[in-house]
Short mmCIF file of C-alpha atoms and ligand atoms in Angstrom, two decimals:
data_model
loop_
_atom_site.label_atom_id
_atom_site.label_comp_id
_atom_site.label_asym_id
_atom_site.label_seq_id
_atom_site.Cartn_x
_atom_site.Cartn_y
_atom_site.Cartn_z
CA UNK A 8 -8.09 40.22 111.17
CA UNK A 9 -10.02 43.06 110.12
CA UNK A 10 -12.90 43.19 112.87
CA UNK A 11 -10.14 42.33 116.00
CA UNK A 12 -9.41 45.02 118.34
CA UNK A 13 -5.35 44.98 118.02
CA UNK A 14 -4.10 48.15 119.27
CA UNK A 15 -1.98 47.12 122.13
CA UNK A 16 -2.25 44.01 122.08
CA UNK A 17 0.64 41.24 121.70
CA UNK A 18 -0.56 39.20 118.49
CA UNK A 19 1.45 35.94 117.04
CA UNK A 20 0.71 35.14 113.28
CA UNK A 21 2.17 31.57 111.95
CA UNK A 22 3.09 32.62 108.82
CA UNK A 23 4.82 30.69 106.26
CA UNK A 24 7.93 31.34 105.58
CA UNK A 25 8.77 28.08 104.60
CA UNK A 26 11.05 29.48 101.64
CA UNK A 27 14.27 28.05 99.46
CA UNK A 28 17.67 29.17 101.16
CA UNK A 29 20.79 27.88 99.72
CA UNK A 30 23.78 27.93 101.69
CA UNK A 31 25.41 30.93 101.73
CA UNK A 32 22.48 32.23 103.81
CA UNK A 33 20.67 33.85 100.64
CA UNK A 34 16.89 33.76 100.30
CA UNK A 35 16.31 32.41 96.54
CA UNK A 36 12.59 32.94 96.30
CA UNK A 37 10.91 35.39 99.00
CA UNK A 38 7.72 35.16 97.17
CA UNK A 39 5.93 34.18 100.52
CA UNK A 40 7.56 35.97 102.68
CA UNK A 41 6.92 39.23 100.74
CA UNK A 42 2.47 38.21 100.73
CA UNK A 43 3.08 38.25 104.37
CA UNK A 44 4.04 42.46 104.41
CA UNK A 45 0.17 43.19 103.57
CA UNK A 46 -0.68 41.35 107.41
CA UNK A 47 2.71 41.96 109.35
CA UNK A 48 2.21 46.27 107.99
CA UNK A 49 -1.03 46.15 109.49
CA UNK A 50 -0.80 45.01 112.45
CA UNK A 51 2.21 47.13 113.17
CA UNK A 52 -0.50 49.83 111.74
CA UNK A 53 -2.74 49.08 114.24
CA UNK A 54 -0.63 49.41 117.58
CA UNK A 55 -0.42 45.46 118.31
CA UNK A 56 3.62 44.05 119.14
CA UNK A 57 3.56 41.02 116.28
CA UNK A 58 6.03 37.35 117.58
CA UNK A 59 6.15 35.36 114.05
CA UNK A 60 5.71 31.59 113.74
CA UNK A 61 6.96 29.18 111.04
CA UNK A 62 8.38 26.15 109.76
CA UNK A 63 11.03 25.46 107.38
CA UNK A 64 11.67 22.32 105.34
CA UNK A 65 11.51 19.28 107.45
CA UNK A 66 14.29 19.24 109.55
CA UNK A 67 13.20 16.19 111.69
CA UNK A 68 13.27 14.09 108.49
CA UNK A 69 17.00 15.23 107.37
CA UNK A 70 18.71 14.73 110.78
CA UNK A 71 22.54 15.24 110.96
CA UNK A 72 24.32 12.04 111.31
CA UNK A 73 24.57 11.76 114.22
CA UNK A 74 20.87 12.42 114.77
CA UNK A 75 21.08 15.70 116.37
CA UNK A 76 18.25 18.43 114.41
CA UNK A 77 20.65 20.64 111.72
CA UNK A 78 20.08 23.68 113.14
CA UNK A 79 22.23 26.04 110.89
CA UNK A 80 20.55 24.84 107.74
CA UNK A 81 17.34 25.08 109.34
CA UNK A 82 17.19 27.68 111.03
CA UNK A 83 14.68 30.90 110.26
CA UNK A 84 17.70 33.48 111.36
CA UNK A 85 18.34 34.80 107.29
CA UNK A 86 14.54 35.26 107.38
CA UNK A 87 14.41 37.62 110.31
CA UNK A 88 17.25 39.73 108.85
CA UNK A 89 15.66 39.73 105.12
CA UNK A 90 12.06 40.66 106.59
CA UNK A 91 14.08 43.32 108.81
CA UNK A 92 15.59 45.14 105.73
CA UNK A 93 11.10 44.35 104.00
CA UNK A 94 9.68 46.67 106.84
CA UNK A 95 12.66 48.82 107.57
CA UNK A 96 12.52 48.38 111.66
CA UNK A 97 14.35 45.08 113.83
CA UNK A 98 13.31 42.13 114.00
CA UNK A 99 14.01 39.90 116.94
CA UNK A 100 15.04 36.47 116.43
CA UNK A 101 14.53 34.18 119.21
CA UNK A 102 16.30 30.97 117.98
CA UNK A 103 13.48 28.51 120.11
CA UNK A 104 9.97 29.15 119.20
CA UNK A 105 9.24 28.08 123.13
CA UNK A 106 11.13 28.45 126.24
CA UNK A 107 11.97 31.10 128.60
CA UNK A 108 13.61 33.43 126.12
CA UNK A 109 10.58 33.10 123.95
CA UNK A 110 8.71 33.39 127.32
CA UNK A 111 10.98 36.46 128.20
CA UNK A 112 10.41 38.58 125.16
CA UNK A 113 6.50 37.91 125.28
CA UNK A 114 6.28 39.66 129.14
CA UNK A 115 8.54 42.78 127.75
CA UNK A 116 7.20 43.04 123.56
CA UNK A 117 5.99 46.26 123.09
CA UNK A 118 3.62 47.66 120.29
CA UNK A 119 5.54 48.09 117.29
CA UNK A 120 8.04 45.27 118.08
CA UNK A 121 8.61 42.67 115.21
CA UNK A 122 9.78 39.09 116.72
CA UNK A 123 10.50 36.12 115.29
CA UNK A 124 10.32 32.99 116.61
CA UNK A 125 12.89 30.34 115.56
CA UNK A 126 11.89 26.98 113.51
CA UNK A 127 8.60 25.04 114.64
CA UNK A 128 9.33 21.78 112.85
CA UNK A 129 12.31 21.63 115.52
CA UNK A 130 9.89 19.77 117.61
CA UNK A 131 7.86 16.68 116.39
CA UNK A 132 5.34 18.05 118.83
CA UNK A 133 4.47 20.62 115.95
CA UNK A 134 3.71 17.99 113.42
CA UNK A 135 1.91 15.74 116.03
CA UNK A 136 -0.72 19.04 116.54
CA UNK A 137 0.65 18.06 120.56
CA UNK A 138 -1.96 20.25 122.52
CA UNK A 139 0.59 21.24 125.22
CA UNK A 140 3.20 22.59 122.70
CA UNK A 141 -0.07 24.83 121.29
CA UNK A 142 -0.94 26.20 124.26
CA UNK A 143 3.12 26.87 125.47
CA UNK A 144 2.79 28.73 121.46
CA UNK A 145 -0.46 30.42 122.67
CA UNK A 146 0.14 31.64 126.00
CA UNK A 147 3.23 34.11 124.51
CA UNK A 148 0.10 36.44 122.66
CA UNK A 149 -2.95 37.81 123.40
CA UNK A 150 -4.41 37.14 119.68
CA UNK A 151 -3.61 34.33 117.44
CA UNK A 152 -3.79 35.06 113.70
CA UNK A 153 -3.20 32.60 111.00
CA UNK A 154 -1.78 33.69 107.49
CA UNK A 155 -0.13 30.42 106.37
CA UNK A 156 -2.30 29.38 103.47
CA UNK A 157 0.78 27.11 102.45
CA UNK A 158 0.71 24.72 105.58
CA UNK A 159 -3.79 25.68 106.01
CA UNK A 160 -3.55 22.35 105.32
CA UNK A 161 -2.13 20.39 107.59
CA UNK A 162 -2.99 20.25 111.47
CA UNK A 163 -0.43 20.62 113.47
CA UNK A 164 -0.14 22.32 116.64
CA UNK A 165 1.24 26.48 115.20
CA UNK A 166 -1.38 26.21 112.10
CA UNK A 167 -4.02 24.25 113.66
CA UNK A 168 -4.58 23.88 117.16
CA UNK A 169 -3.19 26.62 118.48
CA UNK A 170 -6.50 28.25 117.37
CA UNK A 171 -9.15 26.30 120.68
CA UNK A 172 -6.73 28.62 123.32
CA UNK A 173 -7.95 32.05 121.88
CA UNK A 174 -11.97 33.22 122.20
CA UNK A 175 -13.54 34.19 118.75
CA UNK A 176 -12.77 37.59 118.96
CA UNK A 177 -9.31 36.80 119.80
CA UNK A 178 -8.12 34.98 116.18
CA UNK A 179 -8.36 35.84 112.73
CA UNK A 180 -7.10 34.89 109.11
CA UNK A 181 -4.70 37.15 108.04
CA UNK A 182 -5.03 39.53 104.45
CA UNK A 183 -2.72 36.77 102.24
CA UNK A 184 -5.67 34.21 103.82
CA UNK A 185 -8.02 35.92 102.70
CA UNK A 186 -7.11 36.49 99.54
CA UNK A 187 -6.40 32.62 98.66
CA UNK A 188 -9.79 31.92 99.84
CA UNK A 189 -10.93 34.11 97.59
CA UNK A 190 -9.23 33.60 94.76
CA UNK A 191 -9.97 30.30 95.04
CA UNK A 192 -13.96 30.76 95.94
CA UNK A 193 -13.34 33.20 92.35
CA UNK A 194 -12.21 29.78 90.98
CA UNK A 195 -14.81 27.67 92.33
CA UNK A 196 -17.59 29.53 90.63
CA UNK A 197 -16.22 30.84 87.65
CA UNK A 198 -17.95 30.06 84.42
CA UNK A 199 -15.53 31.54 82.03
CA UNK A 200 -14.80 28.85 79.38
CA UNK A 201 -13.03 26.86 77.62
CA UNK A 202 -11.79 26.64 81.18
CA UNK A 203 -8.75 24.66 81.22
CA UNK A 204 -6.58 23.17 84.51
CA UNK A 205 -3.01 22.36 83.65
CA UNK A 206 -1.26 19.21 86.16
CA UNK A 207 2.31 18.35 86.58
CA UNK A 208 4.69 16.55 88.82
CA UNK A 209 5.90 13.44 89.95
CA UNK A 210 3.51 10.97 90.55
CA UNK A 211 -0.39 10.95 89.24
CA UNK A 212 -0.81 8.92 92.79
CA UNK A 213 -1.13 12.80 94.40
CA UNK A 214 -3.67 14.95 91.49
CA UNK A 215 -5.86 12.09 90.79
CA UNK A 216 -8.58 12.59 92.88
CA UNK A 217 -7.96 16.42 92.16
CA UNK A 218 -8.47 15.51 88.14
CA UNK A 219 -11.34 13.80 88.94
CA UNK A 220 -12.72 16.68 90.46
CA UNK A 221 -11.36 19.22 88.01
CA UNK A 222 -13.49 17.03 84.75
CA UNK A 223 -17.16 18.49 86.72
CA UNK A 224 -15.76 21.78 85.83
CA UNK A 225 -13.22 22.17 83.07
CA UNK A 226 -13.35 21.51 79.53
CA UNK A 227 -9.52 20.73 79.17
CA UNK A 228 -7.05 18.98 81.69
CA UNK A 229 -3.37 19.33 79.91
CA UNK A 230 -1.31 16.66 81.74
CA UNK A 231 2.86 16.76 82.30
CA UNK A 232 5.52 15.67 84.55
CA UNK A 233 6.04 12.85 85.41
CA UNK A 234 2.56 11.57 86.50
CA UNK A 235 1.33 11.73 82.66
CA UNK A 236 3.59 8.19 81.61
CA UNK A 237 1.43 6.11 84.17
CA UNK A 238 -1.32 7.48 81.73
CA UNK A 239 0.25 7.25 78.67
CA UNK A 240 1.08 3.25 79.56
CA UNK A 241 -2.23 2.91 81.15
CA UNK A 242 -3.49 3.11 77.54
CA UNK A 243 -1.30 1.18 76.06
CA UNK A 244 1.78 2.53 75.56
CA UNK A 245 5.36 1.90 75.77
CA UNK A 246 7.14 4.17 78.61
CA UNK A 247 10.39 3.01 78.40
CA UNK A 248 12.40 3.07 81.96
CA UNK A 249 9.26 6.42 82.81
CA UNK A 250 8.76 7.10 86.53
CA UNK A 251 5.00 4.98 86.51
CA UNK A 252 2.51 4.00 89.37
CA UNK A 253 1.24 -0.01 88.33
CA UNK A 254 -1.29 0.18 91.24
CA UNK A 255 -3.13 3.68 89.79
CA UNK A 256 -3.78 2.01 86.40
CA UNK A 257 -7.45 1.02 87.33
CA UNK A 258 -8.12 4.41 88.64
CA UNK A 259 -6.46 5.76 86.03
CA UNK A 260 -9.41 4.18 83.41
CA UNK A 261 -11.91 5.22 85.73
CA UNK A 262 -11.03 8.74 85.36
CA UNK A 263 -10.31 8.56 81.77
CA UNK A 264 -13.39 7.40 81.37
CA UNK A 265 -14.88 9.55 83.41
CA UNK A 266 -13.95 12.59 81.72
CA UNK A 267 -14.98 10.84 78.22
CA UNK A 268 -17.97 10.86 78.90
CA UNK A 269 -18.11 14.24 80.34
CA UNK A 270 -16.53 15.23 76.82
CA UNK A 271 -13.82 16.70 78.76
CA UNK A 272 -10.43 16.87 76.40
CA UNK A 273 -7.58 15.14 78.24
CA UNK A 274 -4.23 16.87 76.47
CA UNK A 275 -0.73 14.02 77.01
CA UNK A 276 2.30 15.17 75.56
CA UNK A 277 2.74 13.38 72.24
CA UNK A 278 6.03 13.71 72.51
CA UNK A 279 8.10 13.62 75.07
CA UNK A 280 12.58 14.78 75.75
CA UNK A 281 13.93 11.27 76.73
CA UNK A 282 17.40 10.38 78.69
CA UNK A 283 19.54 6.93 79.37
CA UNK A 284 19.59 8.38 82.83
CA UNK A 285 17.98 10.27 85.67
CA UNK A 286 20.82 13.19 85.31
CA UNK A 287 22.01 16.43 83.03
CA UNK A 288 24.45 14.99 82.16
CA UNK A 289 22.17 11.65 80.40
CA UNK A 290 22.30 11.38 76.37
CA UNK A 291 18.89 12.93 75.12
CA UNK A 292 16.75 12.74 72.84
CA UNK A 293 13.40 13.10 71.59
CA UNK A 294 10.47 10.49 71.19
CA UNK A 295 6.79 9.65 70.78
CA UNK A 296 5.64 9.55 74.61
CA UNK A 297 3.72 6.28 73.74
CA UNK A 298 7.30 5.01 71.80
CA UNK A 299 9.73 5.63 74.63
CA UNK A 300 12.17 2.79 74.08
CA UNK A 301 13.54 0.35 76.88
CA UNK A 302 16.09 2.06 79.05
CA UNK A 303 14.99 5.47 78.33
CA UNK A 304 13.26 7.67 80.81
CA UNK A 305 10.77 10.33 79.24
CA UNK A 306 11.91 13.75 81.30
CA UNK A 307 10.28 16.37 79.72
CA UNK A 308 7.19 16.82 77.50
CA UNK A 309 8.71 17.33 74.28
CA UNK A 310 8.77 20.40 71.19
CA UNK A 311 5.72 19.64 69.91
CA UNK A 312 3.30 19.02 73.21
CA UNK A 313 5.02 21.95 73.66
CA UNK A 314 3.47 23.46 71.21
CA UNK A 315 -0.34 21.49 71.53
CA UNK A 316 -0.36 22.93 75.18
CA UNK A 317 0.42 26.65 74.28
CA UNK A 318 -2.43 26.35 71.75
CA UNK A 319 -4.86 24.82 74.10
CA UNK A 320 -4.07 27.58 76.85
CA UNK A 321 -4.29 30.41 74.79
CA UNK A 322 -7.39 29.63 73.75
CA UNK A 323 -8.75 29.10 76.79
CA UNK A 324 -10.45 31.76 79.45
CA UNK A 325 -9.36 30.81 82.60
CA UNK A 326 -6.12 28.47 83.27
CA UNK A 327 -4.85 26.97 86.49
CA UNK A 328 -1.17 25.15 86.90
CA UNK A 329 0.68 23.25 89.09
CA UNK A 330 3.19 20.94 89.04
CA UNK A 331 6.15 21.12 86.65
CA UNK A 332 6.14 19.60 82.95
CA UNK A 333 9.15 18.14 83.62
CA UNK A 334 12.80 17.74 85.85
CA UNK A 335 12.97 21.40 85.76
CA UNK A 336 15.44 21.56 87.88
CA UNK A 337 18.02 20.28 85.48
CA UNK A 338 18.73 22.82 82.77
CA UNK A 339 18.18 19.52 80.42
CA UNK A 340 14.73 18.86 81.00
CA UNK A 341 13.47 22.71 81.74
CA UNK A 342 11.82 23.57 78.70
CA UNK A 343 8.51 22.12 78.85
CA UNK A 344 8.15 24.00 82.28
CA UNK A 345 9.08 26.85 80.89
CA UNK A 346 6.70 27.02 77.63
CA UNK A 347 4.11 26.40 79.92
CA UNK A 348 4.84 29.56 81.75
CA UNK A 349 4.99 31.92 79.21
CA UNK A 350 2.30 30.57 77.21
CA UNK A 351 0.15 31.50 80.93
CA UNK A 352 1.86 35.01 80.64
CA UNK A 353 0.68 35.66 77.40
CA UNK A 354 -2.60 34.34 78.07
CA UNK A 355 -3.10 36.90 80.52
CA UNK A 356 -2.37 39.18 78.81
CA UNK A 357 -4.61 38.46 76.35
CA UNK A 358 -7.20 39.08 78.61
CA UNK A 359 -7.79 35.30 80.22
CA UNK A 360 -7.71 34.35 84.35
CA UNK A 361 -4.24 32.90 84.76
CA UNK A 362 -3.52 30.81 88.42
CA UNK A 363 -0.60 29.42 89.30
CA UNK A 364 0.24 27.69 92.57
CA UNK A 365 2.56 25.50 94.01
CA UNK A 366 6.67 26.01 95.04
CA UNK A 367 7.75 24.63 91.32
CA UNK A 368 5.46 26.32 88.76
CA UNK A 369 6.11 29.61 91.30
CA UNK A 370 9.71 28.95 90.71
CA UNK A 371 9.80 28.42 87.35
CA UNK A 372 7.34 31.89 87.12
CA UNK A 373 9.57 33.84 88.74
CA UNK A 374 13.11 32.51 86.98
CA UNK A 375 11.54 34.07 83.84
CA UNK A 376 10.56 37.24 85.51
CA UNK A 377 6.80 36.30 85.10
CA UNK A 378 4.83 36.46 88.07
CA UNK A 379 3.59 39.85 87.34
CA UNK A 380 2.25 38.92 84.49
CA UNK A 381 -0.23 36.03 86.48
CA UNK A 382 -3.59 36.82 87.37
CA UNK A 383 -2.72 35.73 90.46
CA UNK A 384 0.22 33.24 91.85
CA UNK A 385 -0.52 31.32 95.08
CA UNK A 386 1.62 30.55 97.72
CA UNK A 387 -0.65 26.90 98.42
CA UNK A 388 0.18 24.01 96.18
CA UNK A 389 -1.54 21.43 98.36
CA UNK A 390 -3.43 24.03 100.66
CA UNK A 391 -4.56 25.34 96.82
CA UNK A 392 -5.45 21.92 95.55
CA UNK A 393 -6.89 20.64 98.89
CA UNK A 394 -9.23 23.54 98.36
CA UNK A 395 -10.60 22.82 95.52
CA UNK A 396 -11.16 19.48 95.71
CA UNK A 397 -13.63 21.00 98.00
CA UNK A 398 -12.37 19.43 101.88
CA UNK A 399 -11.44 21.66 104.83
CA UNK A 400 -8.82 22.59 105.76
CA UNK A 401 -7.66 22.83 109.27
CA UNK A 402 -6.26 25.55 109.61
CA UNK A 403 -8.66 27.02 108.45
CA UNK A 404 -11.77 25.33 109.79
CA UNK A 405 -9.69 25.83 113.22
CA UNK A 406 -10.57 29.73 113.14
CA UNK A 407 -13.80 29.55 111.27
CA UNK A 408 -15.84 27.14 113.31
P1 AMP B 270 5.49 17.64 92.79
O1 AMP B 270 6.04 17.57 94.17
O2 AMP B 270 4.68 16.31 92.62
O3 AMP B 270 4.56 18.81 91.88
O4 AMP B 270 6.51 16.84 91.94
C1 AMP B 270 7.82 17.52 91.46
C2 AMP B 270 8.56 16.75 90.75
O5 AMP B 270 8.23 16.28 89.90
C3 AMP B 270 10.15 17.81 90.82
O6 AMP B 270 10.86 17.70 91.56
C4 AMP B 270 10.65 17.20 89.22
O7 AMP B 270 11.19 17.25 88.89
C5 AMP B 270 9.43 15.91 89.35
N1 AMP B 270 9.47 15.41 87.93
C6 AMP B 270 8.69 15.94 86.66
N2 AMP B 270 8.85 15.41 86.09
C7 AMP B 270 8.75 14.75 85.75
C8 AMP B 270 9.82 13.01 84.87
N3 AMP B 270 9.02 13.38 83.99
N4 AMP B 270 9.91 12.02 85.46
C9 AMP B 270 10.10 12.02 87.14
N5 AMP B 270 10.17 13.04 87.60
C10 AMP B 270 9.66 14.23 86.89
#
């Protein structure tokens, strides 16, 4: 972006403003907006006008009962208000990302003016990567910037296809995107040891490929969350009613064998907080993770596992973390995720490199006010993981190739 001549140009920038907004319209975690400010301010300082594009949630998956889009729930309007306060200038909100009003505004926009267009995912063409829809977005501007690292792994109209409409000297990656790529590249090249990767979240199927890849680089892989139980079951443990993916047992066993051959230590939770229901009102207990009684499910790592995992983290020189250790949305099952967040901040203080990515883990870090005690907080969950897996991200390739 710094190589482009932006003065007097109409810039359209894809950002990732997919932030949690509560029912009162309050943004409960503004990390992604705050991380876009560097590019926003840079573009305005160069004397350009700025139109911002983003998605918010999955409006077409969560339609109202009458089958229409819940425009109030998925509107970016609260973001326009928040952003306006952040940058200290008016942010005009257009309640459609294409159409007459957007076109009219793009024709009259002047240097220094900021416009936020409505949720791109109100159109099914967005996710389909529809070329005509992408062209309509592109026609609003002279220059396209992609700063939405969080959606860079998606080949959607506003994240990738749109770029086909701009010459090489009229499209670029924004500052956040550059920083995310720099940090990911640094991790790929890092030879600090011990290197520890922490994986959590619901399903092992989502992250098995990455775990396989990480075995080539990591010394320790800590696995918590629901995904741990498929692995524990693969090792002939009793996991009761814990979440489990039967069709992944063979792949899991192959991955464990690979780790064994390469001398990579896989750490599983020795104990779990178990519950008799998937609810914050459930009865709870502590059990060995491979001795969970029938009718009970593991919903968080247990107290011994917290200590084990913390010790590994505190003895590491580099740590990356993605995914919660339990159902942290419920207070009874948040202690494991909080313990990891806390250990990461302590490891950072001791001079280790730490990186956290993914909505849930970042939310845990923010809830504990530890964001500034982590070396790098990535705005990308899936995008960061895919980058680290060595995949080409469509949002980046669309600009650089
Ligand atoms: P992911 O999107 O794969 O990172 O998974 C995040 C989700 O995993 C969160 O909503 C957690 O509630 C859920 N999760 C974490 N641990 C468990 C568990 N032991 N059982 C069921 N769900 C879990």
